[in-house]
Short mmCIF file of N, CA and C in Angstrom, two decimals:
data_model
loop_
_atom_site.label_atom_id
_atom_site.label_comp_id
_atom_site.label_asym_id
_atom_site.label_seq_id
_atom_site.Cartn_x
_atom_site.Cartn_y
_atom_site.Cartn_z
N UNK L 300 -5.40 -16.29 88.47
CA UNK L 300 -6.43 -15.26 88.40
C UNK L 300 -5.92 -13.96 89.01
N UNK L 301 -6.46 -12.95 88.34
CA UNK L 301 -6.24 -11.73 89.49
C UNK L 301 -7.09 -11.03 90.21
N UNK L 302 -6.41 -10.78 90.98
CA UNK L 302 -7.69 -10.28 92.34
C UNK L 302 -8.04 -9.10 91.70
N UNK L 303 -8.81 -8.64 92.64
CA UNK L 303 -9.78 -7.60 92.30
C UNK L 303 -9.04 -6.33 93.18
N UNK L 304 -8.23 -6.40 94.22
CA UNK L 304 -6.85 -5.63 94.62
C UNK L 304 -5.91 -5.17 93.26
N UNK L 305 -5.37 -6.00 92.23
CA UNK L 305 -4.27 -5.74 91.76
C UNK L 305 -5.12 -5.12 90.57
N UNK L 306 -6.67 -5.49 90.03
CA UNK L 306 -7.61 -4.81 88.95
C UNK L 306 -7.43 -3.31 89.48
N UNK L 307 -8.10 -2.89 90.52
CA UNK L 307 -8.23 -1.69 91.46
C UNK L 307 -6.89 -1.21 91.11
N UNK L 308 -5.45 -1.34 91.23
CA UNK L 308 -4.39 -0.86 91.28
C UNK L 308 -3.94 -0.70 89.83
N UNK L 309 -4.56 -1.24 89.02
CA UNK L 309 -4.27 -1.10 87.59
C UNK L 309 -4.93 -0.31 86.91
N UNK L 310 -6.28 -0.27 87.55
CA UNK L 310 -6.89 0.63 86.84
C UNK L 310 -6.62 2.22 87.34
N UNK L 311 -6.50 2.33 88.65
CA UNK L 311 -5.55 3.86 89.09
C UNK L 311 -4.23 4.56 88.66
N UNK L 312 -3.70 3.40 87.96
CA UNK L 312 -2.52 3.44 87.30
C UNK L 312 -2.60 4.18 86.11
N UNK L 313 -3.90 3.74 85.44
CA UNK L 313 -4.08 3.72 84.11
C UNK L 313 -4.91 5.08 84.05
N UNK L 314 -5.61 5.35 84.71
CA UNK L 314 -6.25 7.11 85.16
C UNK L 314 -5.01 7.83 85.05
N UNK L 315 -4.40 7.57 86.06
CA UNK L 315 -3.39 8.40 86.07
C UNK L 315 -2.42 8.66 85.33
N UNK L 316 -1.86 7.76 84.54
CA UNK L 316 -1.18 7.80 83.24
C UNK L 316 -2.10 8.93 81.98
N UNK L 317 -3.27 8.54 82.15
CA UNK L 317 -4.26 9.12 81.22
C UNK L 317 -4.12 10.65 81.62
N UNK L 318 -4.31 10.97 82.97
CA UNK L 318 -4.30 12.46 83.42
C UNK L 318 -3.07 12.78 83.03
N UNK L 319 -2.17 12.70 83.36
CA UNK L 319 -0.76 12.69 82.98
C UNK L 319 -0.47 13.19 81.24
N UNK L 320 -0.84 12.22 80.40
CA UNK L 320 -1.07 12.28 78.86
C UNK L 320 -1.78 13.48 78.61
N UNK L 321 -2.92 13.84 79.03
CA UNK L 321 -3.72 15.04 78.75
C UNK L 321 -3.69 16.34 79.39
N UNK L 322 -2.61 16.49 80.19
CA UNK L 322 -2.29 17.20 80.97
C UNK L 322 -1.08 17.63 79.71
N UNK L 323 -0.09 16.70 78.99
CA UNK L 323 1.35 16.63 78.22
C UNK L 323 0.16 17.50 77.24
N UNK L 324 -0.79 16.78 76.57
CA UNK L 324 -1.03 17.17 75.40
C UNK L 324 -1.30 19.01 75.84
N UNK L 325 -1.96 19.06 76.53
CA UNK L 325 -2.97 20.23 76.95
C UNK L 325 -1.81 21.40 76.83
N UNK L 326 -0.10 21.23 77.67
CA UNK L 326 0.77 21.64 77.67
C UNK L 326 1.46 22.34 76.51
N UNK L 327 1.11 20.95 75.65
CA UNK L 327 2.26 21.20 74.48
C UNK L 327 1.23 21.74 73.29
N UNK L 328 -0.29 21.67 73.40
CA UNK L 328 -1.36 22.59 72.15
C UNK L 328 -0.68 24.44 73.21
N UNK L 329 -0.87 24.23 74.04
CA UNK L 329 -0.55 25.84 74.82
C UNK L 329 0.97 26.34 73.89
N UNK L 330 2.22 25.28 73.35
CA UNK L 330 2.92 25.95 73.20
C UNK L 330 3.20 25.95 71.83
N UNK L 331 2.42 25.36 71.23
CA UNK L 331 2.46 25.24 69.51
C UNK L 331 1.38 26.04 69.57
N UNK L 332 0.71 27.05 70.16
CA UNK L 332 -0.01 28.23 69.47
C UNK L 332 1.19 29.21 70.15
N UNK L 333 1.45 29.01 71.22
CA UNK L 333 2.95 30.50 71.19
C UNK L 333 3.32 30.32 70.18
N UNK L 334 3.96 29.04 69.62
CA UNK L 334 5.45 29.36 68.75
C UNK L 334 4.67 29.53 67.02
N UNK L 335 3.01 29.23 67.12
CA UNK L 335 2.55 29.93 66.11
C UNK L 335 2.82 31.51 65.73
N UNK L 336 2.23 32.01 67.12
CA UNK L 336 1.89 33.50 67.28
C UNK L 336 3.54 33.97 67.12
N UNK L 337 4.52 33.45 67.51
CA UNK L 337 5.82 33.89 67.70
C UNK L 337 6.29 34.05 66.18
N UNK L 338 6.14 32.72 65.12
CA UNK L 338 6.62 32.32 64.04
C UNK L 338 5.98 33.76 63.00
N UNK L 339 4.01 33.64 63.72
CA UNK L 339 3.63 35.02 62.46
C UNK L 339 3.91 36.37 63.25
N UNK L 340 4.79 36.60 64.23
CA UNK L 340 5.27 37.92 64.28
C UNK L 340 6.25 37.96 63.64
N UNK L 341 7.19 37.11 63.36
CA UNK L 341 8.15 37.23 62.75
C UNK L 341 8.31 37.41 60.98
N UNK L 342 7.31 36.56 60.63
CA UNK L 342 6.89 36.81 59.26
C UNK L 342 6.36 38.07 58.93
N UNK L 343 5.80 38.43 59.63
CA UNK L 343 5.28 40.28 59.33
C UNK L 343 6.06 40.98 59.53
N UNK L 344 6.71 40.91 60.19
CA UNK L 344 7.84 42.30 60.27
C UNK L 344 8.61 41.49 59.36
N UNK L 345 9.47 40.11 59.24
CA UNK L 345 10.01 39.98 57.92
C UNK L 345 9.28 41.01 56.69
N UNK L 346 8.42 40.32 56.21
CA UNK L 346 7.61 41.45 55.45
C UNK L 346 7.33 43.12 55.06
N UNK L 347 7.54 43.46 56.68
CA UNK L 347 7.65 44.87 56.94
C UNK L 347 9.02 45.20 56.07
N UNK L 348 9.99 44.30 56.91
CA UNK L 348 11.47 44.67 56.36
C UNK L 348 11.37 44.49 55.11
N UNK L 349 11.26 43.87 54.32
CA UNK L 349 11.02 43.79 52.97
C UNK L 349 10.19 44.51 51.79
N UNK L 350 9.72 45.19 52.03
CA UNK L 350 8.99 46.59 51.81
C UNK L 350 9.42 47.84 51.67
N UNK L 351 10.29 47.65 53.05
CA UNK L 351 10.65 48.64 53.39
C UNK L 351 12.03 48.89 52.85
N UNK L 352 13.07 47.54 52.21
CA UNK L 352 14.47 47.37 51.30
C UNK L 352 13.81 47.77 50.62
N UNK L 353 12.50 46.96 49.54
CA UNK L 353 12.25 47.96 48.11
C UNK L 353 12.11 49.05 48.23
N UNK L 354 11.57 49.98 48.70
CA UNK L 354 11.07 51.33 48.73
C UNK L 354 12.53 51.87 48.68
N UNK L 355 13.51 51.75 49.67
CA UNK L 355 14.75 52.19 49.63
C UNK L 355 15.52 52.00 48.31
N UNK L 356 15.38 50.56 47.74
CA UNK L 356 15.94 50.57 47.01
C UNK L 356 15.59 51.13 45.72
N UNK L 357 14.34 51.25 45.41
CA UNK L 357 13.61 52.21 44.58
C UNK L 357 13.97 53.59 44.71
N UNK L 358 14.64 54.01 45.67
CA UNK L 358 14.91 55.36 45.97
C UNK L 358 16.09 55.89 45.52
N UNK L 359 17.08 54.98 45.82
CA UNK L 359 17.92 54.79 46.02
C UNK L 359 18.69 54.70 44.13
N UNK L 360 17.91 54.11 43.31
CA UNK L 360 18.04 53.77 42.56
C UNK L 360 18.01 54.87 41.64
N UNK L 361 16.91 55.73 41.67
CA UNK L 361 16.09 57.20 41.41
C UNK L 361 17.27 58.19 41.84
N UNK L 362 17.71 58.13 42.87
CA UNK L 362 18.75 59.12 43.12
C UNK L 362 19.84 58.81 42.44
N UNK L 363 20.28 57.62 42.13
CA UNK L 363 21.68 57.06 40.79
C UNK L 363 21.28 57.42 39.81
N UNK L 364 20.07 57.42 39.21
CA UNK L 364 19.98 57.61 38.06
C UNK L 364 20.12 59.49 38.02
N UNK L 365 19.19 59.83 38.50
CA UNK L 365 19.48 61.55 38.81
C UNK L 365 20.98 62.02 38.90
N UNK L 366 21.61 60.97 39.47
CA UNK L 366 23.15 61.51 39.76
C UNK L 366 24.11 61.32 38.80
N UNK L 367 23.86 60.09 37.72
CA UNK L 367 24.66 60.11 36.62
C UNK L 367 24.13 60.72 35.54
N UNK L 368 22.72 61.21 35.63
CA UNK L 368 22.54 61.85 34.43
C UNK L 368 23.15 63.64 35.08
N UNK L 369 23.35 63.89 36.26
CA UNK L 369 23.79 65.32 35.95
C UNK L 369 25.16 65.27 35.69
#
C-alpha cells in the first residue's frame, strides 16, 4: 500500500511539473507571436522591395527604349 506521505509527495511533484509545463507553454506562445511579428515585418518590406524593383524596372526600361529609339 502507499502511505498517504509518499500520495502527498506525488502529488507536489505533479503540481509542480504542471507549473513548470505552463510556465514552458506560456514562454514559448510569448515567442511564436515575436517570431510572428518578426516573420510579417519581413514580408512587408520584402514586398516594399518588390515594388519598388518594378517601378525601377519599369523605368528603367522606358529610358532603353527612349535611348535606342534616339
Amino acid at each position: 500500500q502507499v502511505s498517504q506521505n509518499e500520495l502527498d509527495w506525488f502529488h507536489q511533484d505533479s503540481e509542480a511539473q504542471m507549473k513548470k509545463w505552463q510556465q514552458e507553454k506560456k514562454e514559448n506562445r510569448e515567442n511564436l507571436k515575436a517570431l510572428k511579428g518578426t516573420a510579417k515585418k519581413h514580408s512587408d518590406t520584402n514586398e516594399r522591395y518588390l515594388k519598388t524593383i518594378d517601378e525601377k524596372e519599369k523605368q528603367y526600361n522606358a529610358s532603353l527604349k527612349t535611348f535606342l529609339e534616339t
